[in-house]
XYZ file of C-alpha atoms in Angstrom:
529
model
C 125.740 -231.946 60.698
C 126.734 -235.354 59.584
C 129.322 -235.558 62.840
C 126.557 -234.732 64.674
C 124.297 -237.847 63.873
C 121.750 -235.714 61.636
C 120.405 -236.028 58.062
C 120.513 -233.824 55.252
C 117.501 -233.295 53.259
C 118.179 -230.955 51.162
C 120.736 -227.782 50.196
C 119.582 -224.271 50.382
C 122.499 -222.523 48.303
C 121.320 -219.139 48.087
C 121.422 -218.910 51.716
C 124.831 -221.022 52.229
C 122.270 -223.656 54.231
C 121.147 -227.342 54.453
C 117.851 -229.251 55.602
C 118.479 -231.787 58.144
C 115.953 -233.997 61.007
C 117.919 -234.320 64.099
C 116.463 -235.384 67.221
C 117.482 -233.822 70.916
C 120.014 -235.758 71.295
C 121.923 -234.874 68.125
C 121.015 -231.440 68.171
C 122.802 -231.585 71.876
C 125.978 -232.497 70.227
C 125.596 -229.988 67.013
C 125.512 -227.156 69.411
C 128.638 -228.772 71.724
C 130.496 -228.370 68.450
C 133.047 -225.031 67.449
C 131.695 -224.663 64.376
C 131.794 -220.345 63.620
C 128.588 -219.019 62.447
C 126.839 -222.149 62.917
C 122.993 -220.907 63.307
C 119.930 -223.280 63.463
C 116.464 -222.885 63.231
C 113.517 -224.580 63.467
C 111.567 -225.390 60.255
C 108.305 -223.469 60.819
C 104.941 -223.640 58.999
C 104.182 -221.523 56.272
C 100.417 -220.825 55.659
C 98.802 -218.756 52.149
C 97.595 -215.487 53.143
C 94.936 -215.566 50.580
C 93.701 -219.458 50.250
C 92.115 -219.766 53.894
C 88.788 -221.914 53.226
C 85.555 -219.256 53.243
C 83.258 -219.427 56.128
C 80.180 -221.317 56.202
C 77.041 -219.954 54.639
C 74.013 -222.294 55.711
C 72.072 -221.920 53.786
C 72.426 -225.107 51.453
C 72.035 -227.016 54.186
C 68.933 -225.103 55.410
C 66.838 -225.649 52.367
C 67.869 -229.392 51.267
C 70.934 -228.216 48.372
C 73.715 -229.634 50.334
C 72.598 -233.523 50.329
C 72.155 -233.331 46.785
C 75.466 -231.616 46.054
C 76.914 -234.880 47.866
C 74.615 -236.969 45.309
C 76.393 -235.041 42.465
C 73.288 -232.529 42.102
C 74.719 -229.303 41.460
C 73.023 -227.481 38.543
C 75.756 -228.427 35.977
C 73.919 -227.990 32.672
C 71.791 -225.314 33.739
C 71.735 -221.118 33.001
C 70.587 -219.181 35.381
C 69.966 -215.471 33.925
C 70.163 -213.007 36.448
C 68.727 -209.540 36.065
C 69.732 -207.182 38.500
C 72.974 -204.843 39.077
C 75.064 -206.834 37.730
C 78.363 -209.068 38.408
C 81.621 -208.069 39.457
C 84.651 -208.126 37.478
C 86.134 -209.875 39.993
C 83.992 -212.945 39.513
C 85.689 -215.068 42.371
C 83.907 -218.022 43.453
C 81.654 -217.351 40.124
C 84.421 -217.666 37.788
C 84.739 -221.616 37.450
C 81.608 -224.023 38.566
C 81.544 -226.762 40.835
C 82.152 -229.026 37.479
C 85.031 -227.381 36.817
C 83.677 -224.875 33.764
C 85.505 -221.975 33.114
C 84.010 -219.335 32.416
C 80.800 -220.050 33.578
C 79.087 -216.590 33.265
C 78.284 -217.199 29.903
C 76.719 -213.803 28.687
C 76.500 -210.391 30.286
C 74.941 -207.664 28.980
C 74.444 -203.889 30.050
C 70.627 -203.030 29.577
C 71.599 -199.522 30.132
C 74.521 -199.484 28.380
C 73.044 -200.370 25.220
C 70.385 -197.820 25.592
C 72.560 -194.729 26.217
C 75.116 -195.912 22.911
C 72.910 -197.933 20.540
C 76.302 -198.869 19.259
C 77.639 -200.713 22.530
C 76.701 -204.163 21.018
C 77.486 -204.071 17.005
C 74.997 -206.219 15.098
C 77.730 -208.823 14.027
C 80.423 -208.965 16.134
C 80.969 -212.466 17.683
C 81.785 -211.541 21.198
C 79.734 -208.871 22.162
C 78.454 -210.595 25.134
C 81.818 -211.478 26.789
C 83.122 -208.926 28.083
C 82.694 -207.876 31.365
C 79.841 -205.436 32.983
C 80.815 -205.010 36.171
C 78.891 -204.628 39.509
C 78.980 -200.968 40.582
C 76.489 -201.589 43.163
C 77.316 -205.227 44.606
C 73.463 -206.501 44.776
C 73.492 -208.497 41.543
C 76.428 -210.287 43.009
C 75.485 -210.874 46.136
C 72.301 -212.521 44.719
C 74.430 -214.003 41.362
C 76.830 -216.009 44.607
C 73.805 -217.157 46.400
C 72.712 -218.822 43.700
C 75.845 -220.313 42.288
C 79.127 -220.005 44.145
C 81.238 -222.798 43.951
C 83.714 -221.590 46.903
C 84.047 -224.529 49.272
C 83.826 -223.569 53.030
C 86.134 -225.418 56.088
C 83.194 -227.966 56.473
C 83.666 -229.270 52.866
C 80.350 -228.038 51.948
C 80.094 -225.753 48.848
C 78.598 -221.947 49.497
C 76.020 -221.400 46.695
C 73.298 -223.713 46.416
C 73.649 -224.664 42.746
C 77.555 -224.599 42.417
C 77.583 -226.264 39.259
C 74.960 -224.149 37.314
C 75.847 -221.574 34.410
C 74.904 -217.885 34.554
C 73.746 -215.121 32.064
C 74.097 -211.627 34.227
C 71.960 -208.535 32.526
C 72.351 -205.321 34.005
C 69.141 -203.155 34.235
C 69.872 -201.393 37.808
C 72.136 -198.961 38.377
C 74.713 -198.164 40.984
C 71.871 -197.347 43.141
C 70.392 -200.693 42.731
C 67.087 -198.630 40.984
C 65.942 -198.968 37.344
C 63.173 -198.624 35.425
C 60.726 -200.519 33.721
C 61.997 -200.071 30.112
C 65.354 -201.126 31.316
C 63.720 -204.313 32.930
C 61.347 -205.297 30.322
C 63.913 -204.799 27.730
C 66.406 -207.207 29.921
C 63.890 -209.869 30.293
C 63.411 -209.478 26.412
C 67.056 -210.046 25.563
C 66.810 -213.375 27.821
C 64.065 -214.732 25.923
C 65.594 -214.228 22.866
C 68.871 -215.563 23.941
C 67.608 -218.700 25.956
C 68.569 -220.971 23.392
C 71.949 -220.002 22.612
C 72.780 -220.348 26.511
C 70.161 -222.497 27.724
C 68.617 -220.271 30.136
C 66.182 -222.187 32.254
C 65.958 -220.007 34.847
C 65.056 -216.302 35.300
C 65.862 -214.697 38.917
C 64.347 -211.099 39.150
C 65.102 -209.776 42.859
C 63.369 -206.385 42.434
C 60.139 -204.788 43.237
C 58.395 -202.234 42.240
C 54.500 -200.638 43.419
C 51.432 -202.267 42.238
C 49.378 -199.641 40.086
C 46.812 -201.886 37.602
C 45.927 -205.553 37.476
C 48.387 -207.899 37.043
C 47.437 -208.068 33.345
C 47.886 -204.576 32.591
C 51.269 -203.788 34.148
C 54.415 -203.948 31.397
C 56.872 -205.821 33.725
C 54.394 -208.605 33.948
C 53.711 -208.921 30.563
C 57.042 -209.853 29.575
C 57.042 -211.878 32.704
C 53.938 -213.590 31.577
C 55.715 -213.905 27.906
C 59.280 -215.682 29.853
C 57.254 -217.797 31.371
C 55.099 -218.600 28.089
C 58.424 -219.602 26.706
C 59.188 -222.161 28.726
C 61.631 -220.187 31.146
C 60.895 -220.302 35.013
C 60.633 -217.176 36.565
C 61.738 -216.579 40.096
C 60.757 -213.342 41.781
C 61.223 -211.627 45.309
C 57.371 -211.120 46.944
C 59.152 -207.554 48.350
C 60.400 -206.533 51.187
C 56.937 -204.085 52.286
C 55.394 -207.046 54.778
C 54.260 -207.770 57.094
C 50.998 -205.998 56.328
C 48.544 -208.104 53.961
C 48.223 -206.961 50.344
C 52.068 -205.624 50.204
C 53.457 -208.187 47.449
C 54.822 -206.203 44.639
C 55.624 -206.273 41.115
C 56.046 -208.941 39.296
C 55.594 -210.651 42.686
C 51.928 -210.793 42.053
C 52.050 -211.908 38.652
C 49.896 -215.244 39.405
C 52.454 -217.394 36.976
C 56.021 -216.774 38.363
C 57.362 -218.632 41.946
C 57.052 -215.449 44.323
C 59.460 -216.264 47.335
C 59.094 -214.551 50.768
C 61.817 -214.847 53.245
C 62.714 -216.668 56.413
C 65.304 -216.069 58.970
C 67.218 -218.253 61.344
C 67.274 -215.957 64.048
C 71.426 -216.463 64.169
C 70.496 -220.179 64.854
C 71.655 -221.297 61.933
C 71.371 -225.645 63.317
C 67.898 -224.898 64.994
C 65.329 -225.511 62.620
C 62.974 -224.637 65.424
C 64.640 -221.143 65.985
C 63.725 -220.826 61.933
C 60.872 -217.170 61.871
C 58.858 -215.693 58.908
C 60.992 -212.453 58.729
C 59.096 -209.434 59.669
C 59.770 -207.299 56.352
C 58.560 -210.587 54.074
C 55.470 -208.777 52.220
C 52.439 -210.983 52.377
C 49.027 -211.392 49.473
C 46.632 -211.526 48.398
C 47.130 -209.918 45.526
C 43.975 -207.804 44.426
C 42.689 -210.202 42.250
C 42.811 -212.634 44.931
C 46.096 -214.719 44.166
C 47.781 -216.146 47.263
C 51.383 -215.061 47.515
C 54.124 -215.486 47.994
C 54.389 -219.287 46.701
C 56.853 -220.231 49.118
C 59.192 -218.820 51.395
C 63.125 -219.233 51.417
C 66.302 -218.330 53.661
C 66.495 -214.491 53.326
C 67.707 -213.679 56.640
C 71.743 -212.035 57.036
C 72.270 -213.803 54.182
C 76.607 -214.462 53.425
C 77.550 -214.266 50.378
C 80.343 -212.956 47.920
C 79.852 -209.587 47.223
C 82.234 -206.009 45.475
C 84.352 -204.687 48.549
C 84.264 -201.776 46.571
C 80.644 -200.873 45.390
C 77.526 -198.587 46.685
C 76.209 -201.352 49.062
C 79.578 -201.491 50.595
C 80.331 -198.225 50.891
C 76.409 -197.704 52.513
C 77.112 -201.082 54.887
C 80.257 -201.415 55.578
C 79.134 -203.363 58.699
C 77.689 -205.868 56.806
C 81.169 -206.543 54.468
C 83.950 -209.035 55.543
C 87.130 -207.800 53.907
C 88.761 -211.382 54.404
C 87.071 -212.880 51.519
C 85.074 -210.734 50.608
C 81.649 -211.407 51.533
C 78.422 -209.279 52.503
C 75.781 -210.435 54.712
C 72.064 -209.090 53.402
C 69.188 -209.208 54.243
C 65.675 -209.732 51.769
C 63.374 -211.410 50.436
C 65.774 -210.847 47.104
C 68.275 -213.473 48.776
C 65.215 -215.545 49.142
C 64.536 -215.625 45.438
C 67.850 -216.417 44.674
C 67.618 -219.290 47.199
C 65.282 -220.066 45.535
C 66.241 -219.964 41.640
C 69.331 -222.154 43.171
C 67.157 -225.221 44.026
C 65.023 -224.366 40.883
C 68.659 -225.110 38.977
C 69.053 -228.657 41.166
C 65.433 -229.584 39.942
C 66.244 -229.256 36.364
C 69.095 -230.822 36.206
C 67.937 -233.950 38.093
C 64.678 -233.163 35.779
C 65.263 -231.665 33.085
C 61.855 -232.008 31.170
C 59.628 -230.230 33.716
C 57.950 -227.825 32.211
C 57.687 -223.958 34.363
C 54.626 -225.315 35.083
C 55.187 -228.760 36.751
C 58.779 -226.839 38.477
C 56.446 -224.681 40.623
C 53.963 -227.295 41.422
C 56.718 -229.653 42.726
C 58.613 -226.833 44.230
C 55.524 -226.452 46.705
C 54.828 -229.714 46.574
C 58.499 -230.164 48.177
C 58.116 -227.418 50.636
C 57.634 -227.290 54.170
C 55.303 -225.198 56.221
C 55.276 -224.096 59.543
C 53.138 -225.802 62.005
C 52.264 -225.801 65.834
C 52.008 -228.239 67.902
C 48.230 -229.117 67.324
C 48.964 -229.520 63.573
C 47.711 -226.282 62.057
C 49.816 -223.757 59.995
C 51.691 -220.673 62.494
C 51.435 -218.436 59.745
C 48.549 -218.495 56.716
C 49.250 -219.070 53.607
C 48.934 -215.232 52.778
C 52.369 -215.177 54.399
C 53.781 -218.353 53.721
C 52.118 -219.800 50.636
C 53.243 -223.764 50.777
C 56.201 -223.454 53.051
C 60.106 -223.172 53.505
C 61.635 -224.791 50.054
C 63.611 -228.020 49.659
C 65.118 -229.192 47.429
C 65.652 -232.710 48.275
C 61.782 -233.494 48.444
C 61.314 -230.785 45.357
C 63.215 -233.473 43.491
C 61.695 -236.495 44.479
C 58.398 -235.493 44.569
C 55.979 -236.908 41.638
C 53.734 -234.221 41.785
C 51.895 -232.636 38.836
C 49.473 -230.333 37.734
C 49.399 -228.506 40.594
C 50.413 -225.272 40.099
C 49.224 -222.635 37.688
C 45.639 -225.007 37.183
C 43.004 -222.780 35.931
C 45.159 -220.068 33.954
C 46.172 -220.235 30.157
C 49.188 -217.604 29.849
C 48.782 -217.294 25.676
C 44.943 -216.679 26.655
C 46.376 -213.881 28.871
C 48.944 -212.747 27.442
C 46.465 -212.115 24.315
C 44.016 -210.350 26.145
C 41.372 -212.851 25.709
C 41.136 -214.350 29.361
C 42.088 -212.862 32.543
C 42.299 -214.307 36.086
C 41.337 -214.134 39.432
C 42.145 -216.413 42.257
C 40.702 -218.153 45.575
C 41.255 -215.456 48.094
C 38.428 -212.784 49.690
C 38.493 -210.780 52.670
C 34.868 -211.212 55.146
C 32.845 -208.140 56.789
C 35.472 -207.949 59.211
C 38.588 -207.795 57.192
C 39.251 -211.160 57.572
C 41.372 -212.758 54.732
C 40.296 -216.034 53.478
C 39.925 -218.612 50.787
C 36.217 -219.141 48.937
C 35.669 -222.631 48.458
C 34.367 -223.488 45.264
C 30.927 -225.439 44.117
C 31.282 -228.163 41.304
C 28.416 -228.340 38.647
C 26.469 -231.201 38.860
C 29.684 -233.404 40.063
C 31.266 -233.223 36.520
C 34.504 -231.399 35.653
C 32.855 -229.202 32.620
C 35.575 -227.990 29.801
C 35.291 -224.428 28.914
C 36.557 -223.442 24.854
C 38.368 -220.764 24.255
C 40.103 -219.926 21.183
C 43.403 -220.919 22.454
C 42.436 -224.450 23.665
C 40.590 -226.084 26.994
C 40.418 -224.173 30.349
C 39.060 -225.920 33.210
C 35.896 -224.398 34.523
C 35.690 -225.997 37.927
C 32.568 -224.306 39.705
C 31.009 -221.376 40.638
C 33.146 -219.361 43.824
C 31.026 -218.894 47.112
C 31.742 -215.680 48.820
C 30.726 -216.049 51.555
C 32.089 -219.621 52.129
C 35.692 -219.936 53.529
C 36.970 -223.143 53.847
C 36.849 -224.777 57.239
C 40.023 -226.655 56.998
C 44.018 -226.358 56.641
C 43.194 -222.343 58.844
C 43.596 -220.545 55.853
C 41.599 -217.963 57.301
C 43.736 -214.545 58.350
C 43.121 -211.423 60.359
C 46.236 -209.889 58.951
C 47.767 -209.390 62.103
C 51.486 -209.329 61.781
C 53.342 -213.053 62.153
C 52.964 -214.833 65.650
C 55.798 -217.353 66.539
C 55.177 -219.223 69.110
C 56.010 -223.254 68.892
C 56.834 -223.066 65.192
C 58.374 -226.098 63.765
C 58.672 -227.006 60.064
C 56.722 -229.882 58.880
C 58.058 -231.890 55.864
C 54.749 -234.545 56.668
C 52.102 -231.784 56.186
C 49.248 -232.570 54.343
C 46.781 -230.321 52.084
C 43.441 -231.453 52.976
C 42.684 -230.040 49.515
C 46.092 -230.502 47.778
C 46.888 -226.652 46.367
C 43.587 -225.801 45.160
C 44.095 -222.682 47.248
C 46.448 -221.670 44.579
C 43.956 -222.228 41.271
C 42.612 -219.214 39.655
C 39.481 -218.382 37.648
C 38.431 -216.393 34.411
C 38.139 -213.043 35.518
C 34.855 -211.403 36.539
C 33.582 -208.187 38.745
C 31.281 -209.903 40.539
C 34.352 -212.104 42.530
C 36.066 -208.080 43.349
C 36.198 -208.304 47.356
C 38.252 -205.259 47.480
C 35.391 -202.544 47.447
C 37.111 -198.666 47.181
C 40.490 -200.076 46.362
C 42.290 -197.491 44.335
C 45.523 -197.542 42.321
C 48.253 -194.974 43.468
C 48.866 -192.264 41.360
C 51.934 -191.202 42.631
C 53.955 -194.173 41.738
C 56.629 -194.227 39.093
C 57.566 -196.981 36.937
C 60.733 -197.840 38.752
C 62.016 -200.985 40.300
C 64.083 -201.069 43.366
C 66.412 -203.632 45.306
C 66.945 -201.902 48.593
C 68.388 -204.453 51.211
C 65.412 -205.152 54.081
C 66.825 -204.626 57.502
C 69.270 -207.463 58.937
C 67.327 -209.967 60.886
């Protein structure tokens, strides 16, 4: 080799070898040499089998997360409690966060695990908490990596939307993906009393179950009511039932918690204007006349990292990529987790907002869709304030719009209900009553538990003329959508106040409550659209 001109870079012993660079002209003369078992070959490029960057999910991008992730926004500081299936052993891109904790799935615990053996969790042991639960069904996952995977795709850009945040995963859903309402209840219970010790912020519930009582009377939504009440902010799928109005489900129509309907790209993922209110995205008003969902999120063939070995994936395998492995779902359960994801950003950039002042600025942030001529494309039955962002969620100054009206310890004691804004005309038409003030003055009304905010007596039969928030609940129309971050509220959110509770506000003559509904909760994936 040296005759021949070339360098040695290095000896290979075990395979009686040497490294050299030659150019054509030495190799020429290496290979006009009599050297006996001279071979040569060319130093070819290796590449891992296993380390090939994960594909692009979108979705950051789509709602605002991936700016701030370049501003350093991530959700580092904040738990995210998940109740739902579950998270998978293998955590994966959940393992470490974007800030480089490890472990960052703080807590899990098994719901039905410690109801079947009382003894699964002994009263003083220290790590009861740490071990693993697994994921026999994949969902919690799924929705768990939407919210905070920290995998970093070809484009640079991270997959989840708060990689940096902490998580809490409970188990309440089995391998099915259904539960039951004890199992629920008694999962949200066990994150209230563990916020502290984790600092849970956040509460993503991605299930749905039947309405069958007012929102005051159903279980789940007590002890959604009771979260929120202490200070956690509760983010939960509207259901997957839509488009028809009236479908939103439970605790979707709880009037406190961010209920998120879902959006899809249409396989467009760059072409905002391509962006459609996804046909299964259940719509409101609820019965006592809430408008729901809140807002509306990404929920469309979702990616994300998901069990290549549980229920989902054995039901889908279509919708699993081996490579990595990711599923693509569809829901408006990805929507919530979207949406508890840029819920995580906002606390961290803000970390004093109360539940209260997250939602307001959350819809504050959001942006609807509009046509051409300015007005909405779809009501806000189906939309509520618009596609989320994060980057103006953050910004915004907003306050004390959300929630306005309602006094959760008032509810939750059974002292004051509420009812909101919406009625439905002669016709069937869905709209919103606008409201009288008394004698110009904003009156105080006492209750026990402090000041609520009388302001006015509803008219029924008064819609309001502007921002065409009345609806024939015809399913969605899409023609020249677009997605206005300039829109303004003629009347700010009042749409989304609510009132002390009285029969003579009940639009919903004959309504009855099914009787053949059980107290389950459900996660079943929506079609892919």
């Amino acid at each position: 080799m040296t005759r021949a001109g070339g360098v040695i870079t290095g000896e290979l012993e075990i395979i009686r070898a040497v490294g050299a660079e030659l150019d054509g002209n030495e190799l020429a003369k290496l290979y006009e040499m009599a050297v006996e078992g001279l071979r040569v070959y060319d130093d070819a490029a290796v590449t891992s089998s296993s380390t090939m960057p994960p594909p692009e999910t979108y979705y950051p991008t789509q709602v605002g997360a991936a700016t701030m992730h370049t501003g350093g926004v991530t959700g580092r500081g904040v738990t995210v409690a998940v109740i739902d299936t579950g998270v998978w052993d293998e955590k994966g891109p959940l393992q470490q966060s974007a800030s480089g904790r490890n472990p960052r799935v703080l807590a899990q615990y098994d719901v039905i695990l410690a109801r079947e053996n009382p003894s699964a969790y002994p009263l003083l042991s220290l790590n009861k908490y740490s071990r693993d639960i697994d994921d026999p069904n994949g969902h919690g996952t799924h929705v768990s990596s939407i919210i905070a995977s920290s995998a970093v795709t070809s484009a640079g850009r991270y997959q989840g939307v708060a990689p940096g945040v902490n998580l809490v995963s409970v188990r309440a859903l089995n391998s099915e993906g259904m539960g039951r309402y004890f199992d629920v209840i008694a999962g949200i219970q066990w994150v209230v009393n563990q916020r502290i010790a984790y600092g849970i912020r956040v509460l993503n519930l991605s299930l749905s179950a039947p309405v069958r009582s007012h929102y005051w009377d159903d279980p789940l939504n007590q002890a959604v009511m009771a979260a929120w009440s202490s200070g956690i902010v509760v983010v939960v799928a509207a259901g997957n039932d839509g488009p028809a109005p009236m479908s939103i489900g439970v605790p979707g129509n709880n009037p406190y918690a961010i209920t998120v309907g879902a959006v899809t790209d249409r396989y467009e993922p760059g072409q905002p204007s391509q962006y459609r209110l996804a046909s299964f995205s259940a719509a409101g008003p609820t019965y006592e006349g809430f408008v729901k969902p809140e807002v509306i999120a990404m929920g469309g063939h979702v990616r994300a990292y998901a069990p290549d070995d549980g229920t989902l994936a054995q039901r889908f395998p279509q919708w699993l990529d081996t490579s990595y492995p990711d599923m693509t779902m569809s829901g408006t359960s990805q929507a919530a987790a979207v949406t508890s994801g840029v819920v995580a950003l906002m606390l961290e950039a803000n970390p004093g907002l109360s539940p209260n002042n997250v939602k307001c600025r959350l819809m504050d942030g959001a942006r609807p869709a509009v046509r051409s001529d300015g007005t909405l494309a779809y009501s806000v039955f189906q939309q509520g304030s618009g596609l989320v962002n994060a980057h103006d969620a953050i910004y915004s100054t907003a306050s004390n719009c959300a929630n306005q009206g309602l006094n959760v310890a008032a509810d939750l004691a059974g002292l004051q209900h509420y009812g909101g804004r919406a009625n439905r005309d002669e016709n069937g038409n869905y709209y919103i009553m606008e409201v009288e003030s008394e004698g110009g003055l904003l009156t105080q009304l006492l209750s026990p538990l402090g000041n609520l905010p009388l302001l006015g007596r509803l008219l029924v039969g008064l819609a309001v003329a502007l921002d065409g928030l009345l609806w024939d609940g015809s399913p969605p129309s899409h023609e020249g959508v677009t997605w206005s971050g300039g829109f303004t509220w003629s009347n700010g959110f009042t749409w989304s106040n609510g009132f002390t509770w009285s029969n003579q506000y009940t639009w919903s003559e004959g309504f009855t409550w099914s009787n053949t509904a059980t107290g389950s909760t459900g996660v079943e994936p929506a079609p892919q659209e």
